[in-house]
JSON list of C-alpha atoms in Angstrom, two decimals:
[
{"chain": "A", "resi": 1438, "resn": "UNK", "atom": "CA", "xyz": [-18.34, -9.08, 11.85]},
{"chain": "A", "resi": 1439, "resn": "UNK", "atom": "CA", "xyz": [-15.96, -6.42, 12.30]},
{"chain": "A", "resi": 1440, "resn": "UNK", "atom": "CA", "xyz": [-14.11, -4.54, 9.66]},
{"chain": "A", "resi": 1441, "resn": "UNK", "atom": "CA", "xyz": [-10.72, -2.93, 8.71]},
{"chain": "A", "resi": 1442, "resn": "UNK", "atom": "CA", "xyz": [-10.51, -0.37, 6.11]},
{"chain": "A", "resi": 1443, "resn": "UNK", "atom": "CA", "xyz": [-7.10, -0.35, 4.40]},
{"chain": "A", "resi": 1444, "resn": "UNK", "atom": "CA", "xyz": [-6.37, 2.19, 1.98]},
{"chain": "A", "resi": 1445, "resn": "UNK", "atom": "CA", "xyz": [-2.91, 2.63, 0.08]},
{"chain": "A", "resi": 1446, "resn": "UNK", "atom": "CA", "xyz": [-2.32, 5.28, -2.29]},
{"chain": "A", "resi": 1447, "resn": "UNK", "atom": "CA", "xyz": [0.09, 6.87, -4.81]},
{"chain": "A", "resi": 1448, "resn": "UNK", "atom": "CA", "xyz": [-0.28, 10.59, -5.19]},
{"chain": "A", "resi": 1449, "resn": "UNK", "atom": "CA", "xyz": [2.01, 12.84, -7.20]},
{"chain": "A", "resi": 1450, "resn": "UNK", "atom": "CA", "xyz": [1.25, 16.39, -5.63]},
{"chain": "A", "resi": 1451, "resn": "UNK", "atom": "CA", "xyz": [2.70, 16.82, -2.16]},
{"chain": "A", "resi": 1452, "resn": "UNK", "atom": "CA", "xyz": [-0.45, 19.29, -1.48]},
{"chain": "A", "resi": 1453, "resn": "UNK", "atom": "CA", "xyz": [-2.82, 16.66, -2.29]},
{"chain": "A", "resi": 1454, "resn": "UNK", "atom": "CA", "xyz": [-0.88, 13.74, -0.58]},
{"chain": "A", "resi": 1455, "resn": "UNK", "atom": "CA", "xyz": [-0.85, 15.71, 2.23]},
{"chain": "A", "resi": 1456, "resn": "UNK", "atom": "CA", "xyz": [-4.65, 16.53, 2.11]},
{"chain": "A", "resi": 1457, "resn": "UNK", "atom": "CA", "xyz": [-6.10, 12.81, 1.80]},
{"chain": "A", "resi": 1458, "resn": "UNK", "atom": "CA", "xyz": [-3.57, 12.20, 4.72]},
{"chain": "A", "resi": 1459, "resn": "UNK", "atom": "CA", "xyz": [-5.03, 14.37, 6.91]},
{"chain": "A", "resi": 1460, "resn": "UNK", "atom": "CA", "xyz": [-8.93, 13.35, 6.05]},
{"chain": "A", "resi": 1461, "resn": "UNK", "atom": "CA", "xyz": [-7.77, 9.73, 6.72]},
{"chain": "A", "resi": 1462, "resn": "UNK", "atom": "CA", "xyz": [-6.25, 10.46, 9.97]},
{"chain": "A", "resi": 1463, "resn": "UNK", "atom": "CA", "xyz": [-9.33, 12.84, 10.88]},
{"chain": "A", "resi": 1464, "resn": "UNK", "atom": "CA", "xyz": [-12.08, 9.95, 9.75]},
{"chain": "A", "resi": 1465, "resn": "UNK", "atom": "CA", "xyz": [-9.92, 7.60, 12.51]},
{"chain": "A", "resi": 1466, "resn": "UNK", "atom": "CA", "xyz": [-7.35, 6.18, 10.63]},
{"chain": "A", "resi": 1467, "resn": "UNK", "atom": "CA", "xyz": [-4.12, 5.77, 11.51]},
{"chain": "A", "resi": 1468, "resn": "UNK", "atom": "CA", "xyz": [-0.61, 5.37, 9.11]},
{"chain": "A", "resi": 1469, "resn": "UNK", "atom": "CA", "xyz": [1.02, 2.50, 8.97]},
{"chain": "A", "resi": 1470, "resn": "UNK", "atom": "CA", "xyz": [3.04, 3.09, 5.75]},
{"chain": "A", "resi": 1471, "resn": "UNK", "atom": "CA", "xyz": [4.25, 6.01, 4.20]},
{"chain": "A", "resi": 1472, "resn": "UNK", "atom": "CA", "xyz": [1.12, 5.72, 2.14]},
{"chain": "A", "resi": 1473, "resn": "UNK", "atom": "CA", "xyz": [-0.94, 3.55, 3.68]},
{"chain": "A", "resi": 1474, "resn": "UNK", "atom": "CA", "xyz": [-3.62, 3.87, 6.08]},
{"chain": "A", "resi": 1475, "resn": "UNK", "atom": "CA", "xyz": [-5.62, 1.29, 8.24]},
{"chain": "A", "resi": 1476, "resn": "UNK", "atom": "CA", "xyz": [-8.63, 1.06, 10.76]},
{"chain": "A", "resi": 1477, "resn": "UNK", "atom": "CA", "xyz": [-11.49, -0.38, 12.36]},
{"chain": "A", "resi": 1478, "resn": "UNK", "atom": "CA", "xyz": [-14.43, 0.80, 9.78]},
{"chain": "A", "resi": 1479, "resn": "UNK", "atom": "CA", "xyz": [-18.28, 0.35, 10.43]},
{"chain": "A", "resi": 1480, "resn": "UNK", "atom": "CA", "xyz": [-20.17, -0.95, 7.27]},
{"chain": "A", "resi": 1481, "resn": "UNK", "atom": "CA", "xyz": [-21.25, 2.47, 6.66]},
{"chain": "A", "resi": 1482, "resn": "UNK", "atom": "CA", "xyz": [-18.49, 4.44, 7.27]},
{"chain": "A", "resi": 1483, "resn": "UNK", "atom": "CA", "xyz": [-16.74, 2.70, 3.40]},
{"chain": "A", "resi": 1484, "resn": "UNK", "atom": "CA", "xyz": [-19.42, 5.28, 1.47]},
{"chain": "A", "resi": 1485, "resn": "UNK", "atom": "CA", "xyz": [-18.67, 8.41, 3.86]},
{"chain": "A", "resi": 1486, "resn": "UNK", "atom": "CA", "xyz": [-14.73, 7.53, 3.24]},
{"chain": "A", "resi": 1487, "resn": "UNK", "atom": "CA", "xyz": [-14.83, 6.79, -0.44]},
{"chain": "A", "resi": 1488, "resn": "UNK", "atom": "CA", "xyz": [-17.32, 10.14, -0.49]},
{"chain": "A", "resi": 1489, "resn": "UNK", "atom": "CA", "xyz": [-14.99, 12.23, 1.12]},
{"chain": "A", "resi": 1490, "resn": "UNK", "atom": "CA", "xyz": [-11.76, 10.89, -1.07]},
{"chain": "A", "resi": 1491, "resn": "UNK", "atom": "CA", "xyz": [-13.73, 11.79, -3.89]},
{"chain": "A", "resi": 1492, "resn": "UNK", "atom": "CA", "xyz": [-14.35, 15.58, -2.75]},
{"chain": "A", "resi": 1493, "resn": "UNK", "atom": "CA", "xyz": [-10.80, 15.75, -1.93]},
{"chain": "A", "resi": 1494, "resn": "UNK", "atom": "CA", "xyz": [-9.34, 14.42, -5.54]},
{"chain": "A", "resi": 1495, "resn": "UNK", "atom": "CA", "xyz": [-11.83, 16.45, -7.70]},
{"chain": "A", "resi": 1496, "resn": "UNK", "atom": "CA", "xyz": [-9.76, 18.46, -10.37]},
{"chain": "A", "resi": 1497, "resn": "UNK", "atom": "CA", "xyz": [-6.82, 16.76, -9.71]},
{"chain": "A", "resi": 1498, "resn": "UNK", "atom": "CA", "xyz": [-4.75, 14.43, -11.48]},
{"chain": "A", "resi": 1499, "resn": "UNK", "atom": "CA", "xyz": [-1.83, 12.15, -11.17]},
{"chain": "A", "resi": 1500, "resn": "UNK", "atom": "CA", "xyz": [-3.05, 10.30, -8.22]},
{"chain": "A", "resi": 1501, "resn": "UNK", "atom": "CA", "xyz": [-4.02, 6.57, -7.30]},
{"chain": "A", "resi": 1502, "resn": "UNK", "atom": "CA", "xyz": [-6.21, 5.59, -4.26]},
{"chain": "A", "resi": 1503, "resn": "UNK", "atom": "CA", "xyz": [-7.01, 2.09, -3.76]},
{"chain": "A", "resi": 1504, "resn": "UNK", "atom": "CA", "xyz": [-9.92, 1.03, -0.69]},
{"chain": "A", "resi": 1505, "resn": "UNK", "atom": "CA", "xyz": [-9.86, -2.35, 0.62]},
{"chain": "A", "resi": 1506, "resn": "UNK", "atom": "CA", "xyz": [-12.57, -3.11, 3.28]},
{"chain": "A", "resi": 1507, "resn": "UNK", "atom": "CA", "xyz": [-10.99, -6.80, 4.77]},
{"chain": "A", "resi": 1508, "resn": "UNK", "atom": "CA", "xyz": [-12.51, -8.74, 7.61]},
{"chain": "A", "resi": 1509, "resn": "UNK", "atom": "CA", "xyz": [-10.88, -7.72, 11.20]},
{"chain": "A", "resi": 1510, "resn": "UNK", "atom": "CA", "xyz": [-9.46, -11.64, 11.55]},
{"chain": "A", "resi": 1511, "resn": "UNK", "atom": "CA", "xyz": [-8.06, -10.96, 7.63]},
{"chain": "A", "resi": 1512, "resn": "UNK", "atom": "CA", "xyz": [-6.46, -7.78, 9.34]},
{"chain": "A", "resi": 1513, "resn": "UNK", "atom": "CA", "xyz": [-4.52, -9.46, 12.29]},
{"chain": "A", "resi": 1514, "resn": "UNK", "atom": "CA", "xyz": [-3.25, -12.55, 9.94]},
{"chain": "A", "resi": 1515, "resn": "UNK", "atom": "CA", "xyz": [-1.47, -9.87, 7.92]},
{"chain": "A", "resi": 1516, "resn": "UNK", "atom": "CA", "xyz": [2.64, -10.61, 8.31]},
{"chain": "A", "resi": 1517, "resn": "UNK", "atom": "CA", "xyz": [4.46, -7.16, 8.75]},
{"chain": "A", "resi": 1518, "resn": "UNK", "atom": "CA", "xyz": [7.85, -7.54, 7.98]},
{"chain": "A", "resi": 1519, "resn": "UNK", "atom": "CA", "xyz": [9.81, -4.68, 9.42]},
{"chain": "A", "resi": 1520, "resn": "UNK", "atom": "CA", "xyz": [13.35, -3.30, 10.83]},
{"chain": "A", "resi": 1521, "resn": "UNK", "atom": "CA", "xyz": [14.60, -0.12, 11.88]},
{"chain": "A", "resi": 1522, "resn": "UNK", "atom": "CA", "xyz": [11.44, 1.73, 10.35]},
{"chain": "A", "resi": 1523, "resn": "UNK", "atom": "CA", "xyz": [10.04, 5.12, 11.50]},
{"chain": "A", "resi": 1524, "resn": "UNK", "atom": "CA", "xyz": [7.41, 5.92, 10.37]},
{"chain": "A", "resi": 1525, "resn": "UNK", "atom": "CA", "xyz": [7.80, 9.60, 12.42]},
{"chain": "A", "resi": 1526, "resn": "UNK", "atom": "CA", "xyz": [10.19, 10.16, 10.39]},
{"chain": "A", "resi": 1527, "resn": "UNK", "atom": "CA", "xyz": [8.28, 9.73, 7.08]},
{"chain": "A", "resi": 1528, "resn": "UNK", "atom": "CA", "xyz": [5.76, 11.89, 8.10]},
{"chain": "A", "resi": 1529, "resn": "UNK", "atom": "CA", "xyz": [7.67, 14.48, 8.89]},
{"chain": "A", "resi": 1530, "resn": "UNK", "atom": "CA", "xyz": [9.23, 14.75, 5.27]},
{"chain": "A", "resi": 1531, "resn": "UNK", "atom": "CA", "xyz": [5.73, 15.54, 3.95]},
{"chain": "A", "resi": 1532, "resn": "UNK", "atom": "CA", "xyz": [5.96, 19.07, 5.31]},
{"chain": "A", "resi": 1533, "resn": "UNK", "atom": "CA", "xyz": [9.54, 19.75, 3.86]},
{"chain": "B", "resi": 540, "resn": "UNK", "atom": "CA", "xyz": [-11.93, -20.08, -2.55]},
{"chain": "B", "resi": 541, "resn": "UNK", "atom": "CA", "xyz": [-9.27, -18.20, -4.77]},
{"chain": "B", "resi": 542, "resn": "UNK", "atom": "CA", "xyz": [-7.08, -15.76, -2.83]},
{"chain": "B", "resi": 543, "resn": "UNK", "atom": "CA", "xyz": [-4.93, -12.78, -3.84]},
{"chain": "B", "resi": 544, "resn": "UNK", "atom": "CA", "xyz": [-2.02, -11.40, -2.07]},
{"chain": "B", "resi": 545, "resn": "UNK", "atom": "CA", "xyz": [-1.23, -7.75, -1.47]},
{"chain": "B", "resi": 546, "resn": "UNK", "atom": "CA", "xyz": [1.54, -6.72, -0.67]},
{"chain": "B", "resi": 547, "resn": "UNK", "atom": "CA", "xyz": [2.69, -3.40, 0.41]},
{"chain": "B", "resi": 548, "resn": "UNK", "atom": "CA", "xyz": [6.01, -2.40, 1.14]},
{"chain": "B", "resi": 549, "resn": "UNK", "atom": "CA", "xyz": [8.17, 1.08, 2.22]},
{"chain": "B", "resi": 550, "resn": "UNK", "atom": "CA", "xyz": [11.74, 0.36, 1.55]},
{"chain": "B", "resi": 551, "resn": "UNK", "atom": "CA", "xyz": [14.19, 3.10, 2.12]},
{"chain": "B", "resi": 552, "resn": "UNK", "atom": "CA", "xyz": [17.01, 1.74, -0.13]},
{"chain": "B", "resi": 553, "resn": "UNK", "atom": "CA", "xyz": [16.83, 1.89, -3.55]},
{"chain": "B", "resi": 554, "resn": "UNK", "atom": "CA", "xyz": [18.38, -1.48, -4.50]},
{"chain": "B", "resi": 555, "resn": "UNK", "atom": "CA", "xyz": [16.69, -3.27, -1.70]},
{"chain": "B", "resi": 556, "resn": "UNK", "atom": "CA", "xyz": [13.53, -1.66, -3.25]},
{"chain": "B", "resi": 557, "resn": "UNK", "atom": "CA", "xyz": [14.47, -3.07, -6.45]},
{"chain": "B", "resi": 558, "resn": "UNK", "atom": "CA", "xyz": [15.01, -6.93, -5.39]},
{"chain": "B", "resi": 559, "resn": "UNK", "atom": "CA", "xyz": [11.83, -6.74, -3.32]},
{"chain": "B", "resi": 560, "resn": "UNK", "atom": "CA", "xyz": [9.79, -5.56, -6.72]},
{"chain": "B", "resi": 561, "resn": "UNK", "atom": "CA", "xyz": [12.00, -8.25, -9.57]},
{"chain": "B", "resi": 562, "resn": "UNK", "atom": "CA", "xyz": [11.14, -10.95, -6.64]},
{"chain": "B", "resi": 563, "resn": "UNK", "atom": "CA", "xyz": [7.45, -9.99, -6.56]},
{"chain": "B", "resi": 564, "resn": "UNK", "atom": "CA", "xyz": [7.21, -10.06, -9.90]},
{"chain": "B", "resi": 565, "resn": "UNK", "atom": "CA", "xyz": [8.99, -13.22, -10.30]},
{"chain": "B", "resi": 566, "resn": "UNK", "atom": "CA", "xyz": [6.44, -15.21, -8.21]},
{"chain": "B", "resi": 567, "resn": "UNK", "atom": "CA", "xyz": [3.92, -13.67, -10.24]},
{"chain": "B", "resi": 568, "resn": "UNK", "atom": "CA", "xyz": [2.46, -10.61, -8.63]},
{"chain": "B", "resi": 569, "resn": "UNK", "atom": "CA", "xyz": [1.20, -7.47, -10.72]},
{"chain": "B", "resi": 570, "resn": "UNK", "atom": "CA", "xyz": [2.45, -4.24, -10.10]},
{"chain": "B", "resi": 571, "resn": "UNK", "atom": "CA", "xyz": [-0.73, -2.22, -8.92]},
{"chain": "B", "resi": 572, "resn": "UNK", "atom": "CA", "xyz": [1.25, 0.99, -7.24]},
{"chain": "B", "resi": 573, "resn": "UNK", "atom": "CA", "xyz": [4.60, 2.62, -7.03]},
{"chain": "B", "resi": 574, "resn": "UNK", "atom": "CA", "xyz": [4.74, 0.10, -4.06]},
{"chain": "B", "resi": 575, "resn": "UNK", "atom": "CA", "xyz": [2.10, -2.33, -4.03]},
{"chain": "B", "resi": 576, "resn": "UNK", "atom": "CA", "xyz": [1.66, -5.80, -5.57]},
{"chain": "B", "resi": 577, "resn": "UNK", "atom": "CA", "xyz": [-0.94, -7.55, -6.04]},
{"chain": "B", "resi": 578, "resn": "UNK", "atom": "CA", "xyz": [-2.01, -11.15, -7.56]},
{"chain": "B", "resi": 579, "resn": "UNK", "atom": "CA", "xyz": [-3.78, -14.61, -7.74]},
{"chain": "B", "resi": 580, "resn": "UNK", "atom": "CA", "xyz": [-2.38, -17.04, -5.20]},
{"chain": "B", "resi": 581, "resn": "UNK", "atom": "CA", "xyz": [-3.02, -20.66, -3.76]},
{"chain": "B", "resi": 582, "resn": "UNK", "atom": "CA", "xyz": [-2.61, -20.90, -0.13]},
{"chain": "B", "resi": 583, "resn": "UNK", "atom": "CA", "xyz": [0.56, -22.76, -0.19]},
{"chain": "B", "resi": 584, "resn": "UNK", "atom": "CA", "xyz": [2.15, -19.63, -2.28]},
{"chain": "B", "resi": 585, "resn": "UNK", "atom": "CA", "xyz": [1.53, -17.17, 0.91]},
{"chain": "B", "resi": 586, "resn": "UNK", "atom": "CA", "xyz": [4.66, -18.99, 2.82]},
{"chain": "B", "resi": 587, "resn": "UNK", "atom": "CA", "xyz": [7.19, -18.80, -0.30]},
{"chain": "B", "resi": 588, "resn": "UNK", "atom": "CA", "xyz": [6.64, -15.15, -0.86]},
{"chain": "B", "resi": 589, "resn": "UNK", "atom": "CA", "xyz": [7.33, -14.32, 2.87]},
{"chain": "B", "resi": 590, "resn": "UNK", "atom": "CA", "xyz": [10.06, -17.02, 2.83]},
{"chain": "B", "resi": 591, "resn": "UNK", "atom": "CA", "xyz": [11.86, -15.38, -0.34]},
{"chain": "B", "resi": 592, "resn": "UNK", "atom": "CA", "xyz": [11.02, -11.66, 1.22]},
{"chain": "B", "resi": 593, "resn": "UNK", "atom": "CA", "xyz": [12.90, -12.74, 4.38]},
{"chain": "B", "resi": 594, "resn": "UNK", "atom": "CA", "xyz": [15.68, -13.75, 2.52]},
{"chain": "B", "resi": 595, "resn": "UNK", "atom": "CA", "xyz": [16.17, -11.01, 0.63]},
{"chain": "B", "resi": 596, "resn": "UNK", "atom": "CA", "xyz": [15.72, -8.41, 3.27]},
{"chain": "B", "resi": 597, "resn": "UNK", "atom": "CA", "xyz": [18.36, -10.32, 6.00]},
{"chain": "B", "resi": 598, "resn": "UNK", "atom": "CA", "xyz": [20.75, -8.25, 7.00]},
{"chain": "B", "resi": 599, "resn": "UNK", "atom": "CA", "xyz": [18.78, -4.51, 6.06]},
{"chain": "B", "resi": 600, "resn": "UNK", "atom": "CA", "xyz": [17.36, -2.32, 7.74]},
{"chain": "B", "resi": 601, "resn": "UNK", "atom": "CA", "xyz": [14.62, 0.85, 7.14]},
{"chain": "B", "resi": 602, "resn": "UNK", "atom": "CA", "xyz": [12.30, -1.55, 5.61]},
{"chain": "B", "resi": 603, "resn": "UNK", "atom": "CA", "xyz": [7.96, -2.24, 6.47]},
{"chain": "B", "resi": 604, "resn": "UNK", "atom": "CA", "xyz": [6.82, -4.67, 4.26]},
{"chain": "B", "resi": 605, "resn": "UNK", "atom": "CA", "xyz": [3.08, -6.07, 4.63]},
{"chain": "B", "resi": 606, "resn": "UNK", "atom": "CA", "xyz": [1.83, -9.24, 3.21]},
{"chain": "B", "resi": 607, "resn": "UNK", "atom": "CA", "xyz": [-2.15, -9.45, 3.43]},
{"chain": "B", "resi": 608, "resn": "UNK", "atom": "CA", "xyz": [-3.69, -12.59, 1.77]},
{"chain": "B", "resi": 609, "resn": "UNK", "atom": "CA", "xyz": [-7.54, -11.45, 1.41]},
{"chain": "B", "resi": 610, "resn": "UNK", "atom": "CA", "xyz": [-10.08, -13.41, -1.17]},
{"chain": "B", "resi": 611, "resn": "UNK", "atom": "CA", "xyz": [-10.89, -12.66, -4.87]},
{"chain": "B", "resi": 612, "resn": "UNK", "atom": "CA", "xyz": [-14.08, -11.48, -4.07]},
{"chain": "B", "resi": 613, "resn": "UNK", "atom": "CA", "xyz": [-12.98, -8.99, -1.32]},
{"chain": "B", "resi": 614, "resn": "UNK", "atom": "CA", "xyz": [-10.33, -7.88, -3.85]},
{"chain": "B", "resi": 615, "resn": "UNK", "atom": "CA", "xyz": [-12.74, -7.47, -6.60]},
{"chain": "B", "resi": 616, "resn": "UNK", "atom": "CA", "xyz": [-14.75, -5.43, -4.31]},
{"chain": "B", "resi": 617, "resn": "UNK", "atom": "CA", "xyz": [-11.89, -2.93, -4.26]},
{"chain": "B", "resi": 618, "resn": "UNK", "atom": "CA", "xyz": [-12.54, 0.95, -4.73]},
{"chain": "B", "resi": 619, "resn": "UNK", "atom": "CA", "xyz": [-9.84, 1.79, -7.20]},
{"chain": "B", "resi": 620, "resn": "UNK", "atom": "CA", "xyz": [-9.60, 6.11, -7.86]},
{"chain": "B", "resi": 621, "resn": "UNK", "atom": "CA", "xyz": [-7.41, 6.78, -10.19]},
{"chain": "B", "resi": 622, "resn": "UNK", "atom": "CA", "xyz": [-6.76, 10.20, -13.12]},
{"chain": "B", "resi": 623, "resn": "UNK", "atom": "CA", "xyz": [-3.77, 10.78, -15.23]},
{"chain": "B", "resi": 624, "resn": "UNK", "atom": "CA", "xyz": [-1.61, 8.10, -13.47]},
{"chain": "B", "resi": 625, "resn": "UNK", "atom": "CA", "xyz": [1.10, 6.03, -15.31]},
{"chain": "B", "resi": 626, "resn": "UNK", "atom": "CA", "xyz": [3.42, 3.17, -13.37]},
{"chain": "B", "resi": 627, "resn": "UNK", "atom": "CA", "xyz": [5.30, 2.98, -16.11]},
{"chain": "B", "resi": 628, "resn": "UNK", "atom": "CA", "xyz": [6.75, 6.38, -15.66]},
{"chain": "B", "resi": 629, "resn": "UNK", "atom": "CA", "xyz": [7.00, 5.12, -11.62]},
{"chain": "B", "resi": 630, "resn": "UNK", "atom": "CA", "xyz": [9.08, 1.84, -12.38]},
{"chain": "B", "resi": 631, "resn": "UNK", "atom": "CA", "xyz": [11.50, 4.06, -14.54]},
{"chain": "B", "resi": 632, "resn": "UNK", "atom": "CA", "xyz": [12.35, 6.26, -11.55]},
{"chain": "B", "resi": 633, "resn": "UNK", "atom": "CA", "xyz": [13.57, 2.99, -9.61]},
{"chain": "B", "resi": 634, "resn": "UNK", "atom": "CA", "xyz": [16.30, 2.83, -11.89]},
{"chain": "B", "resi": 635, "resn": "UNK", "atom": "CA", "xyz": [17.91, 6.16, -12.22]}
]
């Protein structure tokens, strides 16, 4: 069975939003909300994720990071409802 | 099997952002992040939220919303990290 890791995520500090956005992308996620990341996850890779979130929010405060690990067939029956939205755009207000 | 909806949504405009949350709350989702809901539903509720989301969202534009319908037992298996972080103080902000 193949598996999709989506994680979503409300983080106050700019620094630190833009930290656990980075590790996501770098563990082989990829955005697909402002605040919301999704991918193909082995079994094992959920501990080495949730692991490496941890490092990342240690001290910190004022944050919210929620893990889902849903079945790949869960993943495609999701219903995206969506017009004239870029996420480029988004991402590039981060680094303001 | 009981099911749960998630729903996760990026909504440039602030009153569109508004109607999206008071309808998501009206069909009885939970509030879980600034913009995420989340809550108990039976199969047949999964095609009146996204008929009621369409409705409201005709005729805007700068809008992603995701609907994922996943079981209880995959949502109770949920990592949830969290320090210091109100929604209260969140939902406020919608209104100023």
């Amino acid at each position: 069975m193949e598996y999709v890791a989506l994680i979503i995520y409300d983080i106050r500090d700019n620094k630190l939003r833009l930290e656990v956005s980075r590790f996501l992308k770098r563990v082989g996620l990829t955005r697909i909300q402002k605040s919301a990341f999704a991918g193909s996850v082995r079994p094992s890779d959920k501990a080495n994720i949730e692991a490496g979130l941890r490092k990342i929010i240690r001290g910190w405060s004022n944050y919210n990071i929620q893990i889902y690990i849903i079945s790949s067939s869960v993943y495609s029956q999701r219903v995206v409802l969506s017009e004239g939205y870029s996420l480029e755009e988004e991402e590039e207000e981060f680094l303001i």
